[in-house]
Structures are given as structure tokens and as C-alpha cells.
Tab-separated table of C-alpha atoms in Angstrom:
chain	number	residue	atom	x	y	z
M	1	MET	CA	-14.293	32.940	158.969
M	2	ARG	CA	-15.811	31.165	161.517
M	3	VAL	CA	-18.531	32.039	162.558
M	4	PRO	CA	-20.692	30.114	165.748
M	5	VAL	CA	-23.796	29.081	165.030
M	6	PRO	CA	-26.545	28.597	167.667
M	7	ALA	CA	-28.301	24.833	168.136
M	8	GLY	CA	-31.584	25.602	166.696
M	9	TRP	CA	-30.580	28.352	163.812
M	10	GLU	CA	-31.258	27.588	159.871
M	11	VAL	CA	-28.875	27.971	157.369
M	12	HIS	CA	-29.608	29.405	154.061
M	13	TRP	CA	-26.994	29.787	151.693
M	14	LEU	CA	-28.188	32.429	149.190
M	15	ASP	CA	-27.307	30.696	145.593
M	16	ARG	CA	-28.094	27.807	146.113
M	17	ASP	CA	-31.841	29.294	146.872
M	18	PRO	CA	-31.928	32.928	144.752
M	19	THR	CA	-36.036	33.189	145.814
M	20	ARG	CA	-34.503	32.575	149.322
M	21	CYS	CA	-36.741	35.735	151.737
M	22	VAL	CA	-34.356	36.830	153.934
M	23	ARG	CA	-36.265	37.388	156.766
M	24	PHE	CA	-34.765	39.458	160.665
M	25	ASP	CA	-37.940	37.638	161.977
M	26	ARG	CA	-36.979	34.204	162.366
M	27	HIS	CA	-33.025	32.997	164.206
M	28	ALA	CA	-31.287	31.876	160.829
M	29	VAL	CA	-28.108	33.106	158.971
M	30	TYR	CA	-27.944	33.889	155.835
M	31	LEU	CA	-25.102	34.099	152.656
M	32	GLY	CA	-24.759	35.485	149.910
M	33	ARG	CA	-26.416	37.972	147.507
M	34	PRO	CA	-30.516	37.443	147.773
M	35	GLY	CA	-31.856	36.849	144.291
M	36	PRO	CA	-33.185	39.813	142.834
M	37	GLN	CA	-36.635	38.553	143.176
M	38	PRO	CA	-37.055	37.234	146.763
M	39	ASP	CA	-40.537	35.055	147.235
M	40	CYS	CA	-41.270	37.082	150.246
M	41	PRO	CA	-44.452	37.617	152.344
M	42	ALA	CA	-46.697	40.813	151.314
M	43	ARG	CA	-46.102	41.386	154.934
M	44	ALA	CA	-44.269	40.296	157.978
M	45	VAL	CA	-42.865	42.175	161.267
M	46	GLY	CA	-40.891	41.957	164.129
M	47	ARG	CA	-36.977	40.862	164.637
M	48	THR	CA	-35.437	38.332	166.332
M	49	GLU	CA	-31.549	37.656	166.622
M	50	ALA	CA	-30.463	36.733	162.484
M	51	LEU	CA	-27.318	37.223	160.652
M	52	HIS	CA	-26.829	38.275	156.206
M	53	ILE	CA	-23.281	37.994	155.712
M	54	ALA	CA	-22.652	39.468	151.557
M	55	PRO	CA	-20.040	40.810	149.925
M	56	ASP	CA	-19.279	43.957	150.459
M	57	ASP	CA	-19.085	45.000	146.945
M	58	THR	CA	-20.921	49.102	147.584
M	59	ALA	CA	-17.576	50.137	146.643
M	60	ARG	CA	-17.469	49.047	143.217
M	61	ASP	CA	-21.687	49.743	142.883
M	62	ASP	CA	-22.989	52.004	144.481
M	63	THR	CA	-26.709	50.160	143.854
M	64	ALA	CA	-25.328	47.842	145.388
M	65	ARG	CA	-26.255	49.163	149.077
M	66	ASP	CA	-28.984	49.725	150.521
M	67	ASP	CA	-29.254	53.037	151.501
M	68	THR	CA	-31.946	52.603	154.850
M	69	ALA	CA	-29.038	50.474	156.801
M	70	PRO	CA	-26.783	51.612	159.329
M	71	ASP	CA	-22.950	52.055	158.726
M	72	ASP	CA	-21.283	50.313	161.909
M	73	THR	CA	-17.548	50.106	162.137
M	74	ALA	CA	-15.892	47.834	163.638
M	75	PRO	CA	-12.969	47.999	166.284
M	76	ASP	CA	-9.265	47.979	165.294
M	77	ASP	CA	-9.442	48.155	161.306
M	78	THR	CA	-6.856	46.543	160.402
M	79	ALA	CA	-5.344	46.975	156.842
M	80	PRO	CA	-7.604	46.072	153.986
M	81	ASN	CA	-6.247	42.785	152.009
M	82	ASP	CA	-4.314	43.711	148.746
M	83	THR	CA	-5.072	39.891	146.943
M	84	ARG	CA	-8.151	40.323	144.219
M	85	PRO	CA	-10.824	38.535	144.965
M	86	GLY	CA	-11.098	37.056	141.666
M	87	ASP	CA	-7.156	35.335	142.081
M	88	THR	CA	-6.345	31.664	141.859
M	89	ALA	CA	-3.322	30.155	143.811
M	90	PRO	CA	-2.053	27.266	142.797
M	91	ASP	CA	-2.225	26.002	146.587
M	92	ALA	CA	-6.360	25.198	147.394
M	93	ARG	CA	-5.577	27.854	150.665
M	94	GLN	CA	-4.425	31.292	149.611
M	95	ARG	CA	-2.475	33.141	152.363
M	96	ARG	CA	-4.437	36.821	152.897
M	97	THR	CA	-2.177	39.555	152.856
M	98	GLY	CA	-1.697	41.847	155.607
M	99	ALA	CA	-2.500	42.113	159.176
M	100	VAL	CA	-5.459	39.730	160.331
M	101	ARG	CA	-6.537	39.653	163.800
M	102	PRO	CA	-8.908	36.272	164.660
M	103	ASP	CA	-10.589	37.936	168.083
M	104	ARG	CA	-11.254	41.816	165.906
M	105	LEU	CA	-14.886	41.555	166.646
M	106	ALA	CA	-13.795	39.781	170.442
M	107	ARG	CA	-14.761	43.140	172.109
M	108	PHE	CA	-17.320	44.641	169.465
M	109	ALA	CA	-21.004	46.260	171.342
M	110	VAL	CA	-23.782	46.198	168.862
M	111	PRO	CA	-24.972	49.899	168.992
M	112	ARG	CA	-28.402	50.426	170.894
M	113	GLY	CA	-30.552	52.889	168.362
M	114	PRO	CA	-34.473	52.312	167.186
M	115	ALA	CA	-33.250	50.242	163.900
M	116	HIS	CA	-32.266	46.877	166.519
M	117	GLU	CA	-29.697	46.042	163.622
M	118	THR	CA	-25.837	46.817	163.274
M	119	LEU	CA	-24.413	46.848	160.137
M	120	LEU	CA	-20.703	45.902	160.050
M	121	ARG	CA	-18.396	45.865	156.909
M	122	LEU	CA	-14.972	43.847	157.699
M	123	PRO	CA	-12.438	44.588	154.258
M	124	GLU	CA	-9.880	42.028	155.212
M	125	ALA	CA	-13.004	39.615	154.838
M	126	GLY	CA	-14.031	40.932	151.881
M	127	VAL	CA	-17.599	40.987	153.177
M	128	ARG	CA	-20.287	42.493	154.803
M	129	ILE	CA	-22.597	41.489	157.974
M	130	HIS	CA	-25.752	42.596	158.729
M	131	GLY	CA	-27.035	41.217	161.863
M	132	THR	CA	-30.208	42.240	163.759
M	133	TYR	CA	-31.686	42.031	167.251
M	134	GLY	CA	-34.984	41.479	168.825
M	135	ASP	CA	-35.480	42.749	172.414
M	136	ASP	CA	-32.174	42.996	174.243
M	137	PRO	CA	-28.595	42.865	171.131
M	138	GLU	CA	-26.819	40.527	173.997
M	139	GLU	CA	-26.788	37.361	172.583
M	140	LEU	CA	-26.407	39.099	168.974
M	141	GLU	CA	-23.465	40.097	170.753
M	142	ARG	CA	-22.276	37.013	172.331
M	143	LEU	CA	-22.112	35.737	168.167
M	144	LEU	CA	-20.378	38.417	166.305
M	145	ARG	CA	-17.751	38.928	169.630
M	146	GLY	CA	-17.623	34.930	168.578
M	147	THR	CA	-16.929	34.969	165.039
M	148	LEU	CA	-13.734	34.900	163.886
M	149	LEU	CA	-11.069	35.882	161.180
M	150	THR	CA	-8.987	33.490	159.613
M	151	PRO	CA	-5.610	33.782	158.284
M	152	PHE	CA	-6.334	32.157	154.508
M	153	TRP	CA	-9.039	32.231	151.803
M	154	THR	CA	-10.756	28.767	151.342
M	155	ARG	CA	-10.905	27.890	147.991
M	156	ALA	CA	-10.546	24.283	147.578
M	157	HIS	CA	-14.454	22.825	147.438
M	158	HIS	CA	-17.659	24.744	146.866
M	159	PRO	CA	-19.776	24.976	149.169
M	160	ARG	CA	-22.166	22.679	149.992
M	161	VAL	CA	-26.309	21.685	150.090
M	162	PRO	CA	-27.080	21.784	153.716
M	163	GLY	CA	-29.654	19.128	154.556
M	164	THR	CA	-27.864	15.735	154.263
M	165	ALA	CA	-26.669	13.752	157.197
M	166	ALA	CA	-23.133	15.165	157.151
M	167	ASP	CA	-23.879	18.500	156.617
M	168	ASP	CA	-26.330	18.887	159.941
M	169	PRO	CA	-24.232	21.652	162.086
M	170	PRO	CA	-23.086	20.303	165.559
M	171	PRO	CA	-25.463	21.270	168.424
M	172	GLY	CA	-24.184	24.850	168.870
M	173	GLY	CA	-20.952	25.573	168.590
M	174	PHE	CA	-18.576	25.780	165.101
M	175	VAL	CA	-20.227	25.055	161.842
M	176	PRO	CA	-16.228	24.611	159.785
M	177	SER	CA	-16.926	21.899	157.674
M	178	LEU	CA	-20.365	24.646	156.524
M	179	LEU	CA	-19.541	28.623	157.586
M	180	GLU	CA	-15.765	28.599	156.814
M	181	GLU	CA	-15.803	27.183	153.154
M	182	VAL	CA	-18.156	31.368	153.106
M	183	LEU	CA	-15.614	33.536	152.904
M	184	PRO	CA	-14.383	32.535	148.971
M	185	TRP	CA	-17.839	31.549	147.346
M	186	LEU	CA	-18.664	34.998	149.000
M	187	GLN	CA	-16.229	37.163	146.984
M	188	PRO	CA	-17.279	39.492	144.011
M	189	SER	CA	-17.380	37.464	140.502
M	190	GLY	CA	-15.777	38.404	137.810
M	191	PRO	CA	-11.645	40.665	137.228
M	192	GLU	CA	-11.314	43.604	138.785
M	193	PRO	CA	-11.416	46.955	136.762
M	194	THR	CA	-7.587	47.571	136.263
M	195	VAL	CA	-5.461	51.261	136.877
M	196	PRO	CA	-3.608	52.222	135.249
M	197	ARG	CA	-0.140	53.173	137.149
M	198	SER	CA	0.904	56.966	137.319
M	199	ASP	CA	3.383	56.924	135.144
M	200	GLU	CA	1.495	55.780	132.185
M	201	PRO	CA	-1.011	58.354	130.113
M	202	ARG	CA	-4.085	57.881	130.521
M	203	PRO	CA	-6.124	57.605	127.227
M	204	ARG	CA	-8.161	60.705	126.257
M	205	LYS	CA	-11.475	60.490	124.712
M	206	PRO	CA	-12.383	62.260	122.453
M	207	ARG	CA	-15.032	64.433	122.588
M	208	ALA	CA	-18.233	64.134	120.223
M	209	HIS	CA	-19.611	67.057	119.315
M	210	LYS	CA	-23.172	68.223	120.593
M	211	PRO	CA	-25.172	70.966	119.041
M	212	ARG	CA	-26.872	73.501	120.374
M	213	PRO	CA	-30.806	73.324	119.813
M	214	HIS	CA	-31.158	76.723	118.542
M	215	LYS	CA	-33.530	78.602	120.937
M	216	PRO	CA	-34.832	82.624	119.523
M	217	ARG	CA	-35.096	84.988	121.522
M	218	GLY	CA	-37.113	85.878	124.319
M	219	HIS	CA	-37.662	82.103	124.283
M	220	LYS	CA	-38.519	80.830	127.896
M	221	PRO	CA	-38.540	77.223	129.554
M	222	ARG	CA	-41.731	76.223	130.069
M	223	PRO	CA	-41.455	75.311	133.870
M	224	ARG	CA	-42.221	71.440	134.997
M	225	LYS	CA	-45.808	70.633	135.851
M	226	PRO	CA	-44.753	69.837	139.266
M	227	ARG	CA	-46.640	66.358	140.442
M	228	LYS	CA	-49.235	66.335	143.177
M	229	ARG	CA	-49.023	65.923	146.592
M	230	TRP	CA	-51.951	62.929	146.928
M	231	VAL	CA	-53.216	60.538	144.138
M	232	ARG	CA	-56.058	58.622	143.797
M	233	ALA	CA	-54.937	54.664	142.316
M	234	LYS	CA	-54.576	51.790	142.387
M	235	GLY	CA	-51.579	50.426	144.648
M	236	PHE	CA	-49.912	47.372	146.550
M	237	ASP	CA	-47.773	46.542	149.383
M	238	THR	CA	-45.394	43.588	149.768
M	239	CYS	CA	-42.429	42.851	152.525
M	240	THR	CA	-39.650	43.739	151.051
M	241	ALA	CA	-38.842	46.165	147.418
M	242	PRO	CA	-39.296	44.280	144.093
M	243	SER	CA	-36.286	44.387	141.558
M	244	LEU	CA	-36.988	47.385	138.962
M	245	ALA	CA	-37.972	44.344	136.279
M	246	ALA	CA	-40.713	43.442	138.792
M	247	MET	CA	-41.849	46.835	138.963
M	248	ALA	CA	-41.145	48.015	135.351
M	249	ALA	CA	-43.631	45.041	135.435
M	250	TRP	CA	-46.175	45.630	137.636
M	251	ARG	CA	-45.949	48.833	136.205
M	252	ARG	CA	-49.582	48.648	133.564
M	253	SER	CA	-51.798	47.464	136.816
M	254	TYR	CA	-50.527	49.345	139.665
M	255	LYS	CA	-49.418	53.005	139.633
M	256	VAL	CA	-48.827	53.218	143.770
M	257	ALA	CA	-46.820	51.343	145.901
M	258	ASN	CA	-45.149	50.849	149.348
M	259	MET	CA	-41.596	50.878	150.586
M	260	TYR	CA	-40.706	50.110	154.409
M	261	ILE	CA	-37.661	52.476	154.865
M	262	GLY	CA	-36.795	51.247	158.258
M	263	GLY	CA	-37.409	50.703	162.069
M	264	ALA	CA	-37.199	48.171	164.769
M	265	ALA	CA	-40.378	45.419	163.833
M	266	ARG	CA	-38.476	45.786	159.750
M	267	ALA	CA	-39.026	41.886	159.841
M	268	CYS	CA	-37.875	41.625	155.686
M	269	ALA	CA	-34.605	42.825	153.717
M	270	GLN	CA	-34.604	45.316	151.570
M	271	PRO	CA	-31.642	43.376	149.121
M	272	ASN	CA	-32.843	46.667	145.995
M	273	LEU	CA	-34.312	49.311	148.200
M	274	ASN	CA	-31.442	52.346	148.104
M	275	ARG	CA	-31.996	55.963	145.535
M	276	ALA	CA	-31.088	54.210	142.522
M	277	TRP	CA	-33.926	52.115	143.568
M	278	VAL	CA	-36.305	55.328	144.665
M	279	ARG	CA	-35.169	57.058	141.555
M	280	GLY	CA	-35.699	54.663	139.100
M	281	VAL	CA	-39.540	53.159	139.561
M	282	ARG	CA	-40.453	57.423	140.250
M	283	ARG	CA	-39.142	57.700	136.446
M	284	MET	CA	-41.645	55.198	135.952
M	285	GLY	CA	-44.383	56.657	137.035
M	286	TYR	CA	-44.935	54.978	140.473
M	287	ARG	CA	-46.047	57.249	143.620
M	288	LEU	CA	-44.313	55.902	146.779
M	289	ILE	CA	-45.946	55.224	150.122
M	290	PRO	CA	-42.134	55.518	152.196
M	291	THR	CA	-43.211	53.267	155.519
M	292	TYR	CA	-41.704	53.092	158.925
M	293	VAL	CA	-42.861	49.584	160.908
M	294	GLY	CA	-40.572	51.048	164.460
M	295	LEU	CA	-41.569	49.099	167.971
M	296	GLN	CA	-44.905	48.011	168.527
M	297	ALA	CA	-48.656	48.848	171.019
M	298	PRO	CA	-47.073	47.721	174.594
M	299	CYS	CA	-50.471	45.336	174.504
M	300	THR	CA	-49.846	44.070	170.913
M	301	ARG	CA	-48.601	40.153	170.176
M	302	TYR	CA	-45.376	41.112	168.519
M	303	ARG	CA	-41.689	41.405	170.922
M	304	GLN	CA	-40.680	45.063	169.824
M	305	ARG	CA	-43.621	47.109	171.835
M	306	PHE	CA	-42.188	50.576	173.651
M	307	ALA	CA	-43.019	50.712	177.539
M	308	PRO	CA	-46.418	52.609	178.175
M	309	GLU	CA	-43.724	55.381	180.894
M	310	ASP	CA	-41.690	54.808	177.160
M	311	ALA	CA	-43.931	56.284	174.385
M	312	ALA	CA	-43.401	60.244	174.060
M	313	GLU	CA	-40.139	59.486	173.462
M	314	GLU	CA	-39.710	56.858	171.227
M	315	GLY	CA	-42.208	59.212	169.273
M	316	ARG	CA	-39.916	61.676	169.065
M	317	ALA	CA	-36.866	58.661	168.533
M	318	ALA	CA	-38.889	56.948	165.596
M	319	ALA	CA	-39.970	60.112	164.079
M	320	ARG	CA	-36.059	61.182	164.318
M	321	ASP	CA	-34.871	58.101	162.485
M	322	ALA	CA	-37.829	58.165	159.937
M	323	VAL	CA	-36.697	61.761	158.378
M	324	ARG	CA	-32.785	60.356	158.257
M	325	ARG	CA	-34.102	57.069	156.437
M	326	ALA	CA	-36.589	59.252	154.040
M	327	ARG	CA	-33.457	61.356	153.327
M	328	ALA	CA	-31.339	58.904	153.229
M	329	LEU	CA	-33.025	57.526	150.525
M	330	GLY	CA	-33.399	61.186	148.638
M	331	ILE	CA	-36.646	61.532	149.926
M	332	PRO	CA	-37.276	65.302	150.334
M	333	ARG	CA	-39.323	67.405	153.597
M	334	ARG	CA	-43.476	68.195	152.807
M	335	ASN	CA	-43.884	64.342	151.590
M	336	PRO	CA	-45.620	62.086	153.743
M	337	VAL	CA	-43.972	58.911	156.353
M	338	TYR	CA	-46.243	56.636	157.413
M	339	TYR	CA	-46.024	54.442	160.802
M	340	ASP	CA	-46.795	51.420	161.244
M	341	MET	CA	-48.710	50.637	164.317
M	342	GLU	CA	-50.310	46.918	163.693
M	343	VAL	CA	-53.649	46.079	165.149
M	344	TYR	CA	-53.466	46.175	169.351
M	345	ASP	CA	-55.639	45.445	172.078
M	346	HIS	CA	-57.403	48.609	171.977
M	347	ARG	CA	-60.212	47.471	174.680
M	348	ARG	CA	-57.733	48.492	177.046
M	349	ALA	CA	-57.243	52.118	178.243
M	350	TRP	CA	-53.972	52.009	179.244
M	351	CYS	CA	-52.652	50.461	176.146
M	352	SER	CA	-54.671	53.140	173.993
M	353	GLU	CA	-53.776	56.273	176.045
M	354	ALA	CA	-49.708	54.900	175.552
M	355	VAL	CA	-50.328	54.496	171.320
M	356	LEU	CA	-52.511	58.303	170.979
M	357	THR	CA	-49.304	59.726	174.172
M	358	PHE	CA	-46.658	57.888	170.888
M	359	LEU	CA	-48.480	58.596	167.176
M	360	HIS	CA	-48.626	62.806	169.155
M	361	HIS	CA	-45.317	62.813	169.931
M	362	TRP	CA	-44.418	60.650	166.146
M	363	THR	CA	-46.767	63.357	164.281
M	364	LYS	CA	-45.044	67.102	166.261
M	365	THR	CA	-41.488	65.919	165.749
M	366	MET	CA	-42.518	65.108	161.622
M	367	ARG	CA	-43.571	67.949	161.711
M	368	LYS	CA	-41.021	70.220	163.462
M	369	LEU	CA	-38.939	67.447	161.236
M	370	GLY	CA	-40.355	69.643	157.547
M	371	TYR	CA	-42.386	65.675	157.447
M	372	VAL	CA	-45.856	65.542	156.676
M	373	PRO	CA	-47.137	62.345	159.407
M	374	GLY	CA	-49.331	59.533	158.521
M	375	PHE	CA	-49.895	56.309	160.459
M	376	TYR	CA	-51.382	52.835	158.829
M	377	SER	CA	-53.183	50.563	162.014
M	378	SER	CA	-56.554	48.780	161.916
M	379	ALA	CA	-59.780	49.970	161.421
M	380	GLY	CA	-60.759	49.015	163.693
M	381	SER	CA	-57.901	49.607	166.193
M	382	GLY	CA	-55.103	52.033	166.201
M	383	VAL	CA	-58.114	54.105	163.779
M	384	ARG	CA	-60.807	53.952	165.290
M	385	ASP	CA	-58.874	54.908	168.690
M	386	VAL	CA	-57.305	58.260	167.545
M	387	GLY	CA	-59.856	59.439	164.936
M	388	GLY	CA	-61.695	59.415	167.887
M	389	ALA	CA	-59.268	61.083	170.305
M	390	ARG	CA	-58.927	64.693	171.646
M	391	GLY	CA	-56.346	66.825	172.800
M	392	MET	CA	-53.367	64.967	170.653
M	393	ALA	CA	-51.816	65.980	167.387
M	394	LYS	CA	-53.283	63.973	164.769
M	395	PRO	CA	-51.153	62.281	161.574
M	396	LYS	CA	-52.330	64.836	158.853
M	397	ALA	CA	-52.918	61.290	157.089
M	398	VAL	CA	-54.525	57.569	156.868
M	399	TRP	CA	-53.837	54.089	155.763
M	400	PHE	CA	-55.870	52.006	157.271
M	401	ALA	CA	-56.573	48.100	156.722
M	402	HIS	CA	-60.128	46.823	157.209
M	403	TRP	CA	-60.455	43.610	154.670
M	404	ASP	CA	-63.817	43.756	153.440
M	405	GLY	CA	-62.637	43.247	149.149
M	406	ARG	CA	-64.846	47.143	149.037
M	407	THR	CA	-62.771	49.099	147.033
M	408	ASP	CA	-64.193	52.658	148.239
M	409	PRO	CA	-61.551	54.630	151.477
M	410	TYR	CA	-64.478	56.760	152.720
M	411	ASP	CA	-66.507	52.943	153.116
M	412	CYS	CA	-65.855	52.573	156.244
M	413	PRO	CA	-67.878	51.730	159.379
M	414	TYR	CA	-65.695	52.685	161.759
M	415	MET	CA	-64.959	56.089	160.354
M	416	PRO	CA	-67.026	58.708	159.769
M	417	GLY	CA	-66.799	60.812	156.708
M	418	HIS	CA	-65.145	63.819	158.380
M	419	TRP	CA	-62.990	62.110	159.698
M	420	TRP	CA	-58.904	62.639	157.476
M	421	PRO	CA	-61.164	64.076	154.498
M	422	PRO	CA	-59.794	63.934	151.129
M	423	HIS	CA	-57.016	63.141	149.375
M	424	ASN	CA	-55.438	61.742	153.308
M	425	ARG	CA	-56.438	58.457	153.018
M	426	ILE	CA	-55.645	54.585	151.899
M	427	LYS	CA	-57.428	52.129	152.353
M	428	GLN	CA	-55.631	48.186	152.213
M	429	TYR	CA	-59.097	46.639	151.514
M	430	ARG	CA	-57.071	42.786	150.303
M	431	GLY	CA	-54.614	40.944	152.487
M	432	GLY	CA	-52.066	38.277	151.224
M	433	HIS	CA	-51.695	37.309	147.839
M	434	ARG	CA	-50.619	35.989	145.333
M	435	GLU	CA	-50.934	38.267	141.617
M	436	THR	CA	-49.151	37.605	137.908
M	437	HIS	CA	-48.584	40.055	135.923
M	438	GLY	CA	-46.259	40.748	132.907
M	439	GLY	CA	-44.610	37.462	133.955
M	440	VAL	CA	-43.808	38.663	137.374
M	441	THR	CA	-45.214	36.623	140.718
M	442	ILE	CA	-44.990	38.919	143.359
M	443	ASN	CA	-47.177	37.923	147.067
M	444	VAL	CA	-48.947	41.201	148.073
M	445	ASP	CA	-51.432	43.211	149.607
M	446	SER	CA	-54.095	45.175	147.771
M	447	ASN	CA	-54.767	48.997	147.412
M	448	MET	CA	-57.260	51.396	147.248
M	449	VAL	CA	-55.006	54.871	147.261
M	450	ASP	CA	-56.436	58.032	147.569
M	451	GLY	CA	-54.127	60.331	149.668
M	452	ARG	CA	-50.681	61.659	150.134
M	453	VAL	CA	-47.759	59.836	148.641
M	454	TYR	CA	-44.113	60.704	147.539
């Protein structure tokens, strides 16, 4: 497999740098799986052209799947490779079985959608490619169309660590000395489970007898007490969902955590985020703040912005995509999803009006689809604009940033007490910093929650 790397792009081998954060807000190619606890910032917003190439072992292990990522099929699928990734060859190169078209991606079209990303699975190569783009997908499309599949597995050498003069790639063009070696190294490690032949009897496991507990007549099971839809507790947010082990280590210190479920401006990859992760942290007792980082205000500094004339349609599209991703993670109806609208210049009336239009249609569509609309923004821009607006459908819950170090969510000079009354507010009172609990260090923002959570 040969991947053209544009000049100026970074190439990161994640096996040699397991704490490297896979970030889609910078030009880079990431190879392999991230470590269990990548060192990501507390907050990163925005996207540009980037690639993450990883083993496609989702068929073996559903916990390896990011349930918030799209799944696009490359054109002209060929038969999967019949060679086991764990097999060894007497020669340094092992030929693939089955048809391999080197130019299979030559006509691939990146789908235009609200997430600004695509996920390609290449079964004959044993990898999946997660690509993102900023404003226009053309550069990502050119990069993917230039990716060639080769008829051999290269197994002779372990990839070298970039940084020496011999490893420096030529400006633009291909990097065969580096990227042609990615394919064997990316293969899932360990032997595959053996499958019995159809003519061999399958061994049967003896069933253990489990005595049923005695229930007296007239006994009715006690109904499970439903969880409150709001909580008052300390919370944290960080750019990528931590591992389950890290979440367990932090449970004594926090009860609420945020998770970024999608959006065109979601900058960090989410290797841990899937249904199993959501179930696991909720069993620990966590409550979650589902957050969607979509297009930003037209007068913000971020690249992913909606145009004022498109505010209504973009608001509706963002709500539909957020609900689809929430459902993929197992988040049922009547639960909140917060739209992340970062700080913007609220002194520009035309820009504030566009934000209000966007959030009005976000709110109406979320309600229509059965979810509780929330939004995150700076107390001095988005929250002040929405709170003082008239004639718009306002989000039910608010999560606001006011880094004054005070934990009271009702202590904010920009927000009168009648805005979002009790149990609908979350205050982010401290920005990015490192904390250590249970021996695990994470870069987080700090929050006090008296609001809607899942």
C-alpha cells in the first residue's frame, strides 16, 4: 500500500508514540492504533485534511469500533484477502491472494456531509482509513485517489522511526521507504481463532445447572428506580474519551464526564468511544454530557463556519446528524445533546443573528426528533445572545464557559437568575489543566453541573 504524503505533513507511528493524540485539526498521517490513554488537550476545535490508517479488526472486536464515525464503502469492492495476517512467509515478501486493483480508489468521491469526514474499509489490505477535511474535500479526495494497493505484503523490516536524515521524506510525492512498510505492521497481532470444518462435529459445552431462586406467591419484583434527568455534581470534559481504566480511576473524584459524539469541528479522534464505552462508564455511576461540535459562527476564528444565508438549513442538518450519532451510541430519546458553539464576536449584529437562527432550528429539530436540545458557548457571547433573544425556540439546557474559578453555576454576571432555572445549567469554571486521580493524569476542563445529563 502506497500513500502519497503532501509536503509539510507530519507522519506519526503510533506504536512508537502510544501517547500521541490523533488530531484532525492539523495536516498529518497517523499510522496504527492510538494507545489506551493518548495525551490529548482538554479542548480542540476545528478540522483540516488528515488521515488515520489503522488495522481493520472491527469484525473481530466490536469494542474497537468508533460508533460515531461514518462508514463509506470504496468503489468496486474486491474479494477479501484469504491470507491470515499472522502467517509468516519464507520470503521477505508474501503475495496476496485474490484480485488486487492498484487503482481501486482512483475514482473515489469523498461524500459531502455535516461531519466533514469519511471512513474507508479496505478488506484486501486489512486496514481502514479515516480521513477528514476542512472547508473543501478536494484535497482529501486527491490524496485518497493517489493511494495505491500493491500485490505484496512487505514483511522484511520494522518501520523506522522518522527523524533521521535517511527517513526524511522527499517534498510531496510518495514515501515508499516509510509508508510501503505500513501494511504488515498494521495487521492485527496474534493468531486467528480456528474454525472447525463443516464435516467435523462441533464440541458441545456442558450446561451448568443454575437453581432458580425461590419466589413466594404474590411476589412482585421491585421496579427499578429511574435515574433523574439532571444531576448536581462535579464534572470534567476532555477532547477524547478516556479509556475505561482511566474512567474507573477517576470515578471517586468525579460523577459527570463529557463526550464529543461528532460534528464537522470535532478535532480529536475517539478510539475509545462506542456503545460499550457508554455502557461501561454508566455502570460505574457516571452521568454523561453528549456534545456535538458542528459548524461554527460565521464571525469566529475557526475554519468550519456556516454562512449566514445557510444558518437555518445547517442547524437542521446538524440536529439530524447529532441524533443519528446519539442513537448509534445507544443514547435513547428524551436525553440531552449539547451543541458546541464556540466564542464569536457578538458585537457584530449580523453574526449574532445568524447564530440565533442556527440554534433556533437546531432546537426545533431536536425536539421534533425526541431529544432535549442543549448548547454550549461562552457566557459573554452565545449564552448572552440566546438568553436575551425574543421570538426564538431556545435550547432547554445550557452549558456555559466562565473561567472565574467559582463553582456556583448561578454566579455569573452575564446570566440573570431566570435564565435556565434550576437543573438546566452546567458551568465550566476552569479551562485546560492537568489533574491526576488514581494514578492517571488527564488534561481537562472543570465543570459544576446542575443540569441535564444522560
